[in-house]
Short mmCIF file of C-alpha atoms in Angstrom, two decimals:
data_model
loop_
_atom_site.label_atom_id
_atom_site.label_comp_id
_atom_site.label_asym_id
_atom_site.label_seq_id
_atom_site.Cartn_x
_atom_site.Cartn_y
_atom_site.Cartn_z
CA MET K 7 43.23 68.04 10.25
CA LYS K 8 41.67 68.53 13.60
CA VAL K 9 38.62 70.07 11.74
CA GLU K 10 38.46 67.17 9.41
CA GLY K 11 38.79 64.80 12.21
CA PHE K 12 36.27 66.31 14.24
CA LEU K 13 33.93 66.51 11.45
CA ARG K 14 34.54 62.41 10.99
CA ALA K 15 33.86 61.75 14.39
CA ALA K 16 30.56 63.96 14.36
CA LEU K 17 29.37 62.28 11.29
CA LEU K 18 30.10 58.83 12.75
CA GLY K 19 28.31 59.68 15.99
CA ILE K 20 24.91 60.87 13.89
CA VAL K 21 25.45 57.64 11.69
CA LEU K 22 25.48 55.27 14.52
CA GLY K 23 22.63 57.11 16.44
CA SER K 24 20.26 57.26 14.09
CA ALA K 25 20.74 53.57 12.36
CA PRO K 26 18.18 50.70 13.47
CA ALA K 27 19.11 48.01 15.91
CA LEU K 28 21.58 45.80 14.36
CA THR K 29 21.31 42.57 14.16
CA PRO K 30 23.99 39.77 13.81
CA GLN K 31 24.58 40.66 10.08
CA ALA K 32 24.85 44.02 11.11
CA ASP K 33 28.32 43.64 12.88
CA ALA K 34 31.45 44.88 11.27
CA GLU K 35 32.39 42.75 8.20
CA THR K 36 36.12 43.10 6.66
CA LEU K 37 35.87 43.41 2.81
CA ARG K 38 38.98 41.67 1.43
CA VAL K 39 39.52 44.17 -1.38
CA VAL K 40 42.39 43.55 -3.68
CA ARG K 41 42.79 45.95 -7.01
CA GLY K 42 40.25 44.56 -9.21
CA SER K 43 38.31 42.02 -7.29
CA THR K 44 36.74 41.49 -3.71
CA SER K 45 36.44 38.23 -1.72
CA ALA K 46 32.52 38.01 -2.05
CA PRO K 47 29.41 39.97 -2.98
CA LEU K 48 27.88 42.16 -0.20
CA SER K 49 24.87 40.99 1.03
CA VAL K 50 22.51 43.45 2.83
CA ALA K 51 18.99 43.10 4.08
CA MET K 52 16.18 45.63 3.13
CA ASN K 53 16.07 48.40 6.11
CA ARG K 54 19.05 47.39 7.56
CA ALA K 55 22.76 48.58 7.82
CA VAL K 56 25.89 46.94 7.34
CA VAL K 57 29.18 48.74 8.42
CA VAL K 58 32.22 47.47 6.19
CA GLU K 59 35.86 47.50 6.94
CA SER K 60 38.41 47.42 3.53
CA ASP K 61 41.96 46.35 3.91
CA ILE K 62 42.74 48.84 1.28
CA ALA K 63 42.29 53.04 1.89
CA PHE K 64 40.07 54.52 -0.40
CA ALA K 65 39.49 58.15 -1.40
CA GLU K 66 36.11 58.52 -3.27
CA LEU K 67 32.67 55.96 -3.55
CA SER K 68 30.36 55.80 -5.92
CA ILE K 69 26.87 53.59 -5.93
CA ALA K 70 25.38 52.67 -9.17
CA ASN K 71 21.61 52.73 -8.04
CA PRO K 72 20.96 55.13 -5.10
CA ALA K 73 17.17 53.91 -4.79
CA ILE K 74 18.75 49.94 -3.96
CA ALA K 75 21.39 50.88 -1.59
CA ASP K 76 22.60 53.95 0.39
CA ILE K 77 26.09 54.41 1.21
CA SER K 78 28.68 57.08 3.06
CA SER K 79 32.14 56.91 4.13
CA LEU K 80 33.05 56.52 7.95
CA SER K 81 36.94 56.76 7.08
CA ASP K 82 39.34 56.01 4.39
CA ARG K 83 38.72 52.07 5.23
CA THR K 84 35.33 52.10 6.82
CA ILE K 85 32.02 51.80 4.66
CA TYR K 86 28.17 52.38 5.84
CA VAL K 87 25.95 50.54 3.71
CA LEU K 88 22.28 50.79 4.06
CA GLY K 89 19.91 48.49 2.36
CA LYS K 90 16.50 50.28 1.16
CA ALA K 91 14.91 47.99 -2.00
CA PRO K 92 15.28 44.79 -2.98
CA GLY K 93 17.58 44.58 -5.93
CA THR K 94 21.68 44.41 -6.97
CA THR K 95 23.83 47.38 -7.52
CA THR K 96 27.53 48.45 -8.10
CA LEU K 97 29.64 49.95 -5.44
CA SER K 98 32.69 51.48 -6.94
CA MET K 99 35.83 52.48 -5.08
CA PHE K 100 38.75 54.72 -6.28
CA ASP K 101 41.94 55.64 -4.80
CA ALA K 102 43.46 59.45 -4.22
CA GLU K 103 44.54 59.45 -7.95
CA GLY K 104 40.96 58.71 -9.17
CA ARG K 105 41.71 55.08 -10.23
CA LEU K 106 39.37 52.57 -9.94
CA ILE K 107 40.33 49.90 -6.91
CA THR K 108 37.49 47.33 -7.46
CA ASN K 109 33.40 47.22 -8.07
CA VAL K 110 31.61 45.49 -5.11
CA ASP K 111 28.24 43.64 -6.05
CA VAL K 112 25.77 44.89 -3.40
CA ARG K 113 22.98 42.45 -3.12
CA VAL K 114 19.66 44.03 -0.78
CA ALA K 115 17.19 41.43 -0.10
CA ALA K 116 14.27 41.17 2.21
CA ASP K 117 15.00 40.59 5.65
CA VAL K 118 14.07 37.04 6.58
CA SER K 119 15.75 36.74 9.96
CA GLU K 120 12.48 37.47 12.00
CA PHE K 121 10.52 35.05 9.57
CA LYS K 122 12.93 32.28 10.33
CA GLU K 123 12.73 32.77 14.17
CA ARG K 124 9.41 32.56 14.03
CA LEU K 125 8.91 29.57 11.66
CA ARG K 126 11.20 27.50 14.03
CA GLN K 127 8.82 28.57 17.12
CA ILE K 128 5.78 27.51 15.29
CA LEU K 129 6.56 24.86 13.40
CA PRO K 130 9.80 22.94 15.56
CA GLY K 131 11.48 20.26 13.73
CA GLU K 132 10.37 21.01 10.25
CA PRO K 133 13.45 21.43 8.12
CA ILE K 134 12.01 24.29 5.86
CA GLU K 135 14.83 26.44 4.13
CA VAL K 136 14.01 30.07 3.34
CA ARG K 137 16.04 32.42 0.92
CA THR K 138 15.50 35.07 -0.69
CA ALA K 139 14.74 36.08 -4.39
CA ASN K 140 15.00 39.67 -5.65
CA ASP K 141 11.91 41.06 -3.48
CA GLY K 142 10.47 37.65 -2.42
CA VAL K 143 10.97 34.72 -0.38
CA VAL K 144 11.40 31.27 -1.72
CA MET K 145 10.74 27.94 0.48
CA SER K 146 12.03 24.60 0.33
CA GLY K 147 12.33 21.79 2.17
CA THR K 148 10.22 18.45 3.10
CA VAL K 149 7.75 18.95 5.68
CA GLY K 150 5.59 16.25 7.27
CA SER K 151 2.08 17.05 6.86
CA ILE K 152 -0.30 19.36 4.45
CA GLN K 153 -1.14 21.21 7.75
CA ALA K 154 2.50 21.82 8.42
CA LEU K 155 2.83 23.25 4.52
CA ASP K 156 -0.35 25.55 5.22
CA ARG K 157 0.63 27.05 8.15
CA ALA K 158 4.28 27.69 6.48
CA LEU K 159 2.88 29.40 3.89
CA SER K 160 0.44 31.33 5.78
CA LEU K 161 3.10 32.77 7.93
CA ALA K 162 5.14 33.53 4.73
CA GLU K 163 2.16 35.57 3.25
CA ARG K 164 2.39 38.06 6.35
CA TYR K 165 6.06 38.84 5.86
CA ALA K 166 5.90 38.73 1.89
CA PRO K 167 2.43 39.12 0.49
CA GLY K 168 2.00 37.66 -3.06
CA ARG K 169 5.68 37.27 -3.07
CA VAL K 170 6.11 33.46 -1.86
CA SER K 171 7.47 30.92 -3.95
CA ASN K 172 6.72 27.56 -2.87
CA LEU K 173 9.38 24.83 -3.20
CA MET K 174 8.36 22.67 -0.42
CA GLN K 175 7.14 18.69 -0.79
CA VAL K 176 5.09 16.83 1.78
CA GLY K 177 6.64 13.51 2.91
CA GLY K 178 5.44 10.41 4.10
CA VAL K 179 2.78 8.52 2.88
CA GLN K 180 0.05 10.11 0.71
CA GLN K 181 -2.11 7.62 -1.14
CA VAL K 182 -5.40 6.82 0.53
CA MET K 183 -7.16 3.56 0.24
CA LEU K 184 -10.63 4.11 1.41
CA LYS K 185 -13.10 0.96 2.08
CA VAL K 186 -16.64 1.56 2.00
CA ARG K 187 -18.92 -1.31 3.44
CA PHE K 188 -22.89 -1.35 2.65
CA ALA K 189 -25.00 -3.62 4.62
CA GLU K 190 -28.77 -3.84 4.66
CA MET K 191 -31.21 -6.38 5.84
CA GLN K 192 -35.04 -6.20 5.00
CA ARG K 193 -37.39 -8.16 6.80
CA SER K 194 -41.24 -8.70 5.88
CA VAL K 195 -44.22 -10.58 7.03
CA SER K 196 -47.91 -10.56 5.88
CA LYS K 197 -50.80 -12.14 6.99
CA ALA K 198 -54.64 -12.28 5.19
CA LEU K 199 -57.78 -13.81 5.83
CA ARG K 200 -60.56 -13.13 3.21
CA SER K 201 -64.00 -14.62 2.20
CA SER K 202 -66.42 -14.60 -0.69
CA VAL K 203 -69.70 -15.79 -0.91
CA GLY K 204 -71.40 -16.08 -4.32
CA ILE K 205 -75.32 -17.26 -5.07
CA ALA K 206 -76.70 -17.59 -8.76
CA GLY K 207 -79.83 -19.61 -9.88
CA GLU K 208 -83.68 -19.25 -10.05
CA LEU K 209 -85.40 -18.12 -7.13
CA PHE K 210 -89.54 -18.48 -7.51
CA GLY K 211 -88.93 -19.15 -11.45
CA ASP K 212 -86.84 -16.13 -11.87
CA GLU K 213 -83.53 -16.16 -12.24
CA VAL K 214 -81.61 -14.41 -9.73
CA GLY K 215 -77.67 -13.57 -9.50
CA LEU K 216 -76.46 -12.45 -5.98
CA VAL K 217 -72.73 -11.93 -5.34
CA THR K 218 -71.33 -10.82 -2.10
CA GLU K 219 -67.26 -10.85 -2.31
CA THR K 220 -64.75 -9.45 0.53
CA GLY K 221 -61.73 -11.79 -1.08
CA SER K 222 -60.60 -12.93 -4.59
CA PHE K 223 -63.33 -15.36 -5.91
CA LEU K 224 -64.68 -13.52 -8.93
CA ASP K 225 -61.29 -12.37 -10.06
CA GLY K 226 -60.21 -13.17 -13.62
CA ASP K 227 -62.70 -15.09 -15.85
CA ASN K 228 -64.29 -17.00 -12.94
CA SER K 229 -68.11 -17.50 -12.28
CA ILE K 230 -70.12 -18.40 -9.55
CA THR K 231 -71.39 -21.43 -11.64
CA GLY K 232 -68.95 -24.30 -11.84
CA ALA K 233 -67.48 -23.02 -8.58
CA GLN K 234 -64.33 -22.17 -10.08
CA ILE K 235 -61.11 -20.85 -7.97
CA SER K 236 -59.26 -17.81 -9.65
CA PRO K 237 -55.77 -18.73 -10.77
CA ASP K 238 -54.61 -15.88 -8.84
CA THR K 239 -56.01 -17.33 -5.61
CA GLU K 240 -53.22 -18.18 -2.87
CA GLY K 241 -54.16 -20.28 0.08
CA GLY K 242 -57.69 -20.67 -0.74
CA ALA K 243 -60.41 -23.22 -0.07
CA LEU K 244 -63.82 -23.36 -2.13
CA ILE K 245 -66.89 -24.80 -0.49
CA GLY K 246 -70.12 -25.31 -2.90
CA PHE K 247 -73.44 -26.42 -2.76
CA ASP K 248 -77.22 -26.51 -4.16
CA ALA K 249 -79.80 -25.29 -2.12
CA GLY K 250 -82.91 -26.21 -4.55
CA GLY K 251 -82.41 -24.06 -7.97
CA LEU K 252 -79.76 -21.92 -6.53
CA GLU K 253 -75.67 -22.50 -6.61
CA VAL K 254 -73.60 -21.20 -3.49
CA GLY K 255 -70.61 -20.90 -3.34
CA ILE K 256 -68.03 -19.83 -0.37
CA LEU K 257 -64.42 -18.86 -0.89
CA LEU K 258 -62.29 -18.66 2.18
CA GLU K 259 -58.46 -17.32 1.91
CA ALA K 260 -56.01 -17.49 4.41
CA LEU K 261 -52.11 -16.31 3.68
CA GLU K 262 -49.19 -16.02 5.52
CA SER K 263 -45.98 -14.83 3.61
CA LYS K 264 -42.54 -14.02 5.04
CA GLY K 265 -39.44 -12.89 3.28
CA MET K 266 -35.71 -11.64 4.01
CA VAL K 267 -33.27 -9.59 2.03
CA ARG K 268 -29.68 -9.02 2.79
CA MET K 269 -27.47 -6.78 0.82
CA LEU K 270 -23.79 -6.20 1.11
CA ALA K 271 -21.54 -4.13 -1.01
CA GLU K 272 -18.10 -3.31 0.10
CA PRO K 273 -16.31 -1.14 -2.91
CA ASN K 274 -12.29 -0.45 -2.47
CA LEU K 275 -10.84 2.92 -4.21
CA THR K 276 -7.25 4.58 -3.76
CA ALA K 277 -6.30 7.97 -4.64
CA LEU K 278 -3.48 10.36 -4.04
CA SER K 279 -3.87 12.81 -1.23
CA GLY K 280 -6.12 15.72 -2.40
CA GLN K 281 -7.17 14.23 -5.63
CA GLU K 282 -10.61 12.89 -6.65
CA ALA K 283 -11.20 8.84 -7.52
CA SER K 284 -14.38 7.72 -8.74
CA PHE K 285 -15.64 4.02 -8.86
CA LEU K 286 -18.72 2.49 -10.58
CA ALA K 287 -19.45 -1.23 -10.70
CA GLY K 288 -22.84 -1.74 -12.40
CA GLY K 289 -24.48 -0.23 -15.60
CA GLU K 290 -26.60 2.28 -17.46
CA TYR K 291 -30.42 1.88 -17.57
CA PRO K 292 -32.08 3.59 -20.96
CA VAL K 293 -35.01 6.05 -20.10
CA PRO K 294 -37.00 7.53 -22.63
CA ILE K 295 -37.41 11.24 -22.43
CA GLY K 296 -39.81 13.35 -24.76
CA GLY K 297 -39.15 16.34 -26.43
CA GLY K 298 -41.09 19.35 -27.28
CA ASP K 299 -41.28 18.38 -30.83
CA GLY K 300 -43.25 15.31 -29.92
CA GLN K 301 -39.90 13.03 -30.53
CA ILE K 302 -38.65 10.69 -27.89
CA THR K 303 -34.84 10.50 -26.79
CA ILE K 304 -32.89 7.85 -24.75
CA GLU K 305 -30.90 9.16 -21.72
CA PHE K 306 -28.97 6.66 -19.58
CA LYS K 307 -29.20 6.52 -16.09
CA PRO K 308 -26.08 4.83 -14.15
CA PHE K 309 -27.04 2.31 -11.59
CA GLY K 310 -24.71 -0.05 -9.44
CA ILE K 311 -22.26 0.69 -6.43
CA GLN K 312 -20.68 4.19 -7.31
CA LEU K 313 -18.03 5.90 -5.03
CA ASP K 314 -16.70 9.60 -5.18
CA PHE K 315 -13.94 10.66 -2.60
CA VAL K 316 -11.49 13.14 -2.19
CA PRO K 317 -8.83 12.10 0.28
CA ARG K 318 -6.62 14.71 2.13
CA VAL K 319 -3.64 13.83 4.73
CA VAL K 320 -3.98 16.80 6.94
CA ASP K 321 -1.45 15.84 9.64
CA GLY K 322 0.63 12.71 9.84
CA ASP K 323 -1.94 10.03 9.86
CA LEU K 324 -4.92 12.14 10.32
CA ILE K 325 -7.18 11.88 6.98
CA ASN K 326 -9.92 14.03 5.94
CA LEU K 327 -12.22 12.79 3.59
CA GLU K 328 -15.05 14.25 1.35
CA LEU K 329 -16.94 11.58 -0.13
CA SER K 330 -20.31 10.64 -2.00
CA THR K 331 -21.22 7.15 -2.39
CA GLU K 332 -24.33 5.21 -3.47
CA VAL K 333 -25.57 1.77 -4.25
CA SER K 334 -28.65 1.38 -6.57
CA SER K 335 -30.71 -1.28 -8.55
CA ILE K 336 -33.62 -1.60 -10.87
CA ASP K 337 -36.97 -1.69 -8.89
CA SER K 338 -39.73 -2.82 -11.15
CA THR K 339 -42.38 -2.77 -8.67
CA SER K 340 -42.18 0.92 -8.80
CA GLY K 341 -42.02 1.44 -12.44
CA ILE K 342 -44.29 2.89 -14.91
CA ASP K 343 -46.12 1.98 -17.97
CA LEU K 344 -46.02 4.42 -20.97
CA GLU K 345 -47.76 3.85 -24.44
CA PHE K 346 -44.97 1.39 -26.03
CA VAL K 347 -42.82 0.73 -23.34
CA ARG K 348 -42.38 0.34 -19.42
CA VAL K 349 -39.85 1.90 -17.31
CA ASP K 350 -38.75 0.62 -14.09
CA GLY K 351 -37.88 2.69 -10.88
CA PHE K 352 -34.76 2.37 -8.98
CA SER K 353 -33.86 1.57 -5.56
CA THR K 354 -31.53 3.81 -4.20
CA ARG K 355 -29.08 4.13 -0.69
CA SER K 356 -26.80 6.85 -0.96
CA ALA K 357 -24.97 9.15 1.48
CA LYS K 358 -22.74 12.36 1.02
CA THR K 359 -20.53 13.83 3.65
CA THR K 360 -17.10 14.93 4.98
CA VAL K 361 -15.55 13.15 8.09
CA GLU K 362 -11.86 13.32 9.75
CA LEU K 363 -10.32 10.27 10.98
CA ARG K 364 -7.20 8.60 11.33
CA ASP K 365 -5.72 5.67 9.51
CA GLY K 366 -7.44 2.23 10.17
CA GLU K 367 -10.21 4.09 11.99
CA SER K 368 -14.10 3.80 11.12
CA PHE K 369 -16.94 5.96 10.92
CA ALA K 370 -20.59 4.78 10.59
CA ILE K 371 -21.48 7.72 8.27
CA ALA K 372 -25.14 6.59 7.73
CA GLY K 373 -27.97 4.55 9.36
CA LEU K 374 -31.37 3.69 9.22
CA LEU K 375 -33.86 1.95 10.85
CA GLN K 376 -37.18 1.68 9.13
CA ASP K 377 -40.33 -0.25 10.58
CA ASP K 378 -43.53 0.00 8.78
CA PHE K 379 -46.86 -1.63 10.10
CA ARG K 380 -50.21 -1.68 8.02
CA ASP K 381 -53.34 -3.44 8.86
CA SER K 382 -56.66 -3.31 7.19
CA SER K 383 -60.51 -4.60 7.51
CA SER K 384 -63.01 -4.52 5.03
CA GLN K 385 -66.72 -6.00 5.33
CA LEU K 386 -70.24 -6.03 3.98
CA PRO K 387 -71.80 -3.42 6.31
CA TRP K 388 -74.06 -4.92 9.24
CA ILE K 389 -73.70 -8.66 7.99
CA GLY K 390 -70.05 -8.73 8.58
CA ASP K 391 -70.63 -7.55 12.33
CA VAL K 392 -72.72 -10.92 13.19
CA PRO K 393 -70.98 -13.02 15.48
CA VAL K 394 -69.38 -16.03 13.77
CA LEU K 395 -71.37 -15.99 10.48
CA GLY K 396 -70.11 -12.13 9.74
CA SER K 397 -66.67 -13.59 9.30
CA LEU K 398 -67.86 -15.24 5.74
CA PHE K 399 -68.66 -11.68 4.86
CA ARG K 400 -65.12 -9.87 6.57
CA SER K 401 -61.70 -9.60 4.83
CA VAL K 402 -58.43 -8.45 7.03
CA ASP K 403 -54.91 -7.87 6.06
CA TYR K 404 -51.67 -7.64 8.14
CA THR K 405 -48.37 -6.38 6.61
CA ARG K 406 -45.00 -5.25 8.66
CA GLU K 407 -41.87 -4.59 6.98
CA GLN K 408 -38.57 -3.50 8.90
CA SER K 409 -35.12 -2.41 7.08
CA GLU K 410 -31.97 -1.85 8.75
CA LEU K 411 -29.17 0.36 6.62
CA VAL K 412 -25.22 0.75 7.73
CA ILE K 413 -22.66 2.70 5.55
CA ILE K 414 -19.20 2.27 7.30
CA VAL K 415 -16.05 4.00 5.97
CA THR K 416 -12.34 3.18 6.78
CA PRO K 417 -8.98 4.76 5.21
CA HIS K 418 -5.89 3.24 4.96
CA LEU K 419 -2.50 4.93 4.53
CA VAL K 420 -1.24 2.59 1.63
CA THR K 421 2.09 2.35 -0.49
CA PRO K 422 2.72 0.43 -3.85
CA THR K 423 4.60 -2.87 -3.92
CA ARG K 424 6.13 -4.64 -6.57
CA GLY K 425 4.22 -6.59 -8.84
CA GLU K 426 5.04 -9.91 -8.16
CA ALA K 427 4.06 -9.72 -4.63
CA LEU K 428 0.28 -9.26 -5.96
CA ALA K 429 -2.20 -11.77 -6.66
CA LEU K 430 -5.58 -11.49 -8.79
CA PRO K 431 -8.80 -13.61 -8.21
CA THR K 432 -8.13 -15.66 -11.38
CA ASP K 433 -4.73 -16.59 -10.44
CA ARG K 434 -6.07 -19.57 -8.42
CA VAL K 435 -7.68 -21.60 -11.02
CA ARG K 436 -6.84 -23.09 -14.47
CA PRO K 437 -9.49 -23.54 -17.29
CA PRO K 438 -10.88 -27.38 -17.59
CA THR K 439 -9.77 -29.53 -20.28
CA GLU K 440 -12.31 -30.99 -22.72
CA ARG K 441 -12.17 -34.40 -20.98
CA ASP K 442 -12.66 -32.95 -17.71
CA LEU K 443 -15.74 -30.45 -18.98
CA PHE K 444 -17.63 -32.75 -21.17
CA LEU K 445 -16.87 -36.36 -19.14
CA PHE K 446 -16.82 -35.05 -15.80
CA GLY K 447 -18.64 -32.07 -15.82
CA LYS K 448 -15.77 -30.03 -13.88
CA THR K 449 -15.67 -26.12 -14.80
CA GLN K 450 -12.22 -25.71 -13.48
CA ALA K 451 -8.87 -28.00 -13.73
CA GLY K 452 -7.99 -27.04 -9.95
CA GLN K 453 -5.90 -24.65 -8.45
CA ARG K 454 -2.37 -23.77 -9.81
CA PRO K 455 0.57 -24.38 -8.08
CA ALA K 456 2.06 -22.02 -5.42
CA ARG K 457 4.72 -20.06 -6.45
CA GLY K 458 6.12 -17.39 -4.34
CA ALA K 459 4.31 -14.65 -2.59
CA ALA K 460 2.02 -14.19 -5.11
CA GLY K 461 1.16 -17.95 -5.38
CA GLU K 462 0.62 -18.06 -1.49
CA VAL K 463 -1.97 -15.14 -1.76
CA ALA K 464 -3.79 -17.01 -4.91
CA THR K 465 -4.30 -20.11 -2.63
CA GLN K 466 -6.23 -17.90 0.18
CA ASP K 467 -9.83 -16.60 0.08
CA PHE K 468 -10.80 -14.06 -2.24
CA ASN K 469 -11.50 -11.72 0.52
CA GLY K 470 -8.92 -9.19 0.88
CA SER K 471 -7.02 -6.04 -0.38
CA TYR K 472 -5.25 -6.31 -3.81
CA GLY K 473 -2.86 -3.96 -5.53
CA TYR K 474 -1.59 -1.98 -2.15
CA VAL K 475 -0.06 -3.13 0.83
CA MET K 476 -1.36 -1.38 4.23
CA ASP K 477 1.39 1.07 5.69
#
C-alpha cells in the first residue's frame, strides 16, 4: 500500500508539472455520477487539460477514441482529461467488479477563450457571440457596421483559418439614397464684319465680269446683275449703282449674336448597402453599323440621364460610394452624312469615381470651366491694307464660348415608410371634364382635396423626395 500510494503521488506530480498553465476552465470539476448517467457532458478545450472529481469511486477507465482525448487516473475518484483534437468521444467508468458505472460524453473543441478576449479588446461594445462547432468557430450576433463585421471575421481567421462560420448581422440603416445634381451653363457671343464687292458690265465695248468677295454676296444663285442679297445673308446691307456700262454692287454685313444654355438634371436612386443600382431616363438612338458582307445592322445607343452606383455603409453613417454617372443628348451639329442616312452625334458629360462621405454630406466629384476664344481676319492682298477703303475688301470674325459644369453627389441613409404617407406628382391634379376642356380651355379640373399626410404632401411643390423617409 505504501508503494502504491507513493506511485500515485509521483504520477500526480509528474502530470501536474507537465500540464500547461490552467485556464479558469481547468479548475477541478465535480462530475456527478449516478450509476448509468451523469449530470452533464464534459467539455474540454483542445490542448487544454481538465481535472475531474467523481462522487463514485471507480476501478477502471476507458476512452473510445484516444486521438480526441487522453485520460489518466490520479486516484479512484480523480480523472485527468487532456483534449487533443476536435470531436466527441466516450469515457467509460467501471467499478471493481468490472461493471459499467456510466458513460461520459467528452466534447473537445477549439480553445476560443483567447479569441474572445481579443475580440472584446478590439471591438468593445459589440455583442458578438463565439461558439465552437467541430473544429471551427461560429460567430453570431448583431454588429453596428460592416467595418466591425469585417474586423471580427479577420480576427477569427487568425485563430481558425478557413473554418469560420459567419452568422452575424449588421444592424442600423443599410439603405442609401443617392442624390446627384448636374448643373451646366453655356454662354456664347460672336461678332462678324464682312464686305463684298462685285462688278459686271461692258468696258471699252467688251463684256467684263469682275467679282471680289470677302463675305457672302455670291452665296446661292445670286448674281451681280440685279444686285440681289442671298437668302442666307444675315445683318446685311446692299449698295448698288451703275457707272456707265458697269454695274457695281457692295454688300456690307455686320452681325452680333449671343446665346445661353442652362442644363440641370437631378436623378435620385436608392439601393441596399453593397448592392449595385442603375437608373436611366432617356432613350436609345439607332446607329447603323456596316458588316463585312456589305449588310448594315442597327445598334441602339442609350442616351439621357444614366446613374450606376454601389453604396457601402462602412461605419455608422460613413458611406463609401462607387459611382458612374452620365448625361448625354443628341447633337445634330456633330453628326455625319452617309449614303442614305444621317447619323447624329452625342454631347456627353460623364464622371466615374469612388468617394467616401457621411450621411447628408456633399461632394463636387467633377467640375469643368472651359473658355474658348477664336478670331479670324481675311482680306484681298494689298487692297485690304488701304486705310478706310480697304475695309470694303476685309472680313473679320470673333467668337467666344464659355462652359461651366459641376456634378455634386449627396448620399442619405433612408428607411421605408407606410404607403399612405407617400404621394405621387399625379395626385395633385384631376382630369378636366369635356365642359372645362372645350368651353373654357382648361387642361385640369383643379387640385384634389387634401386627405391625410399624402394629400398634404400632394398640395406641395413637385420638388422633393418620394418613396422614402430620410433618417
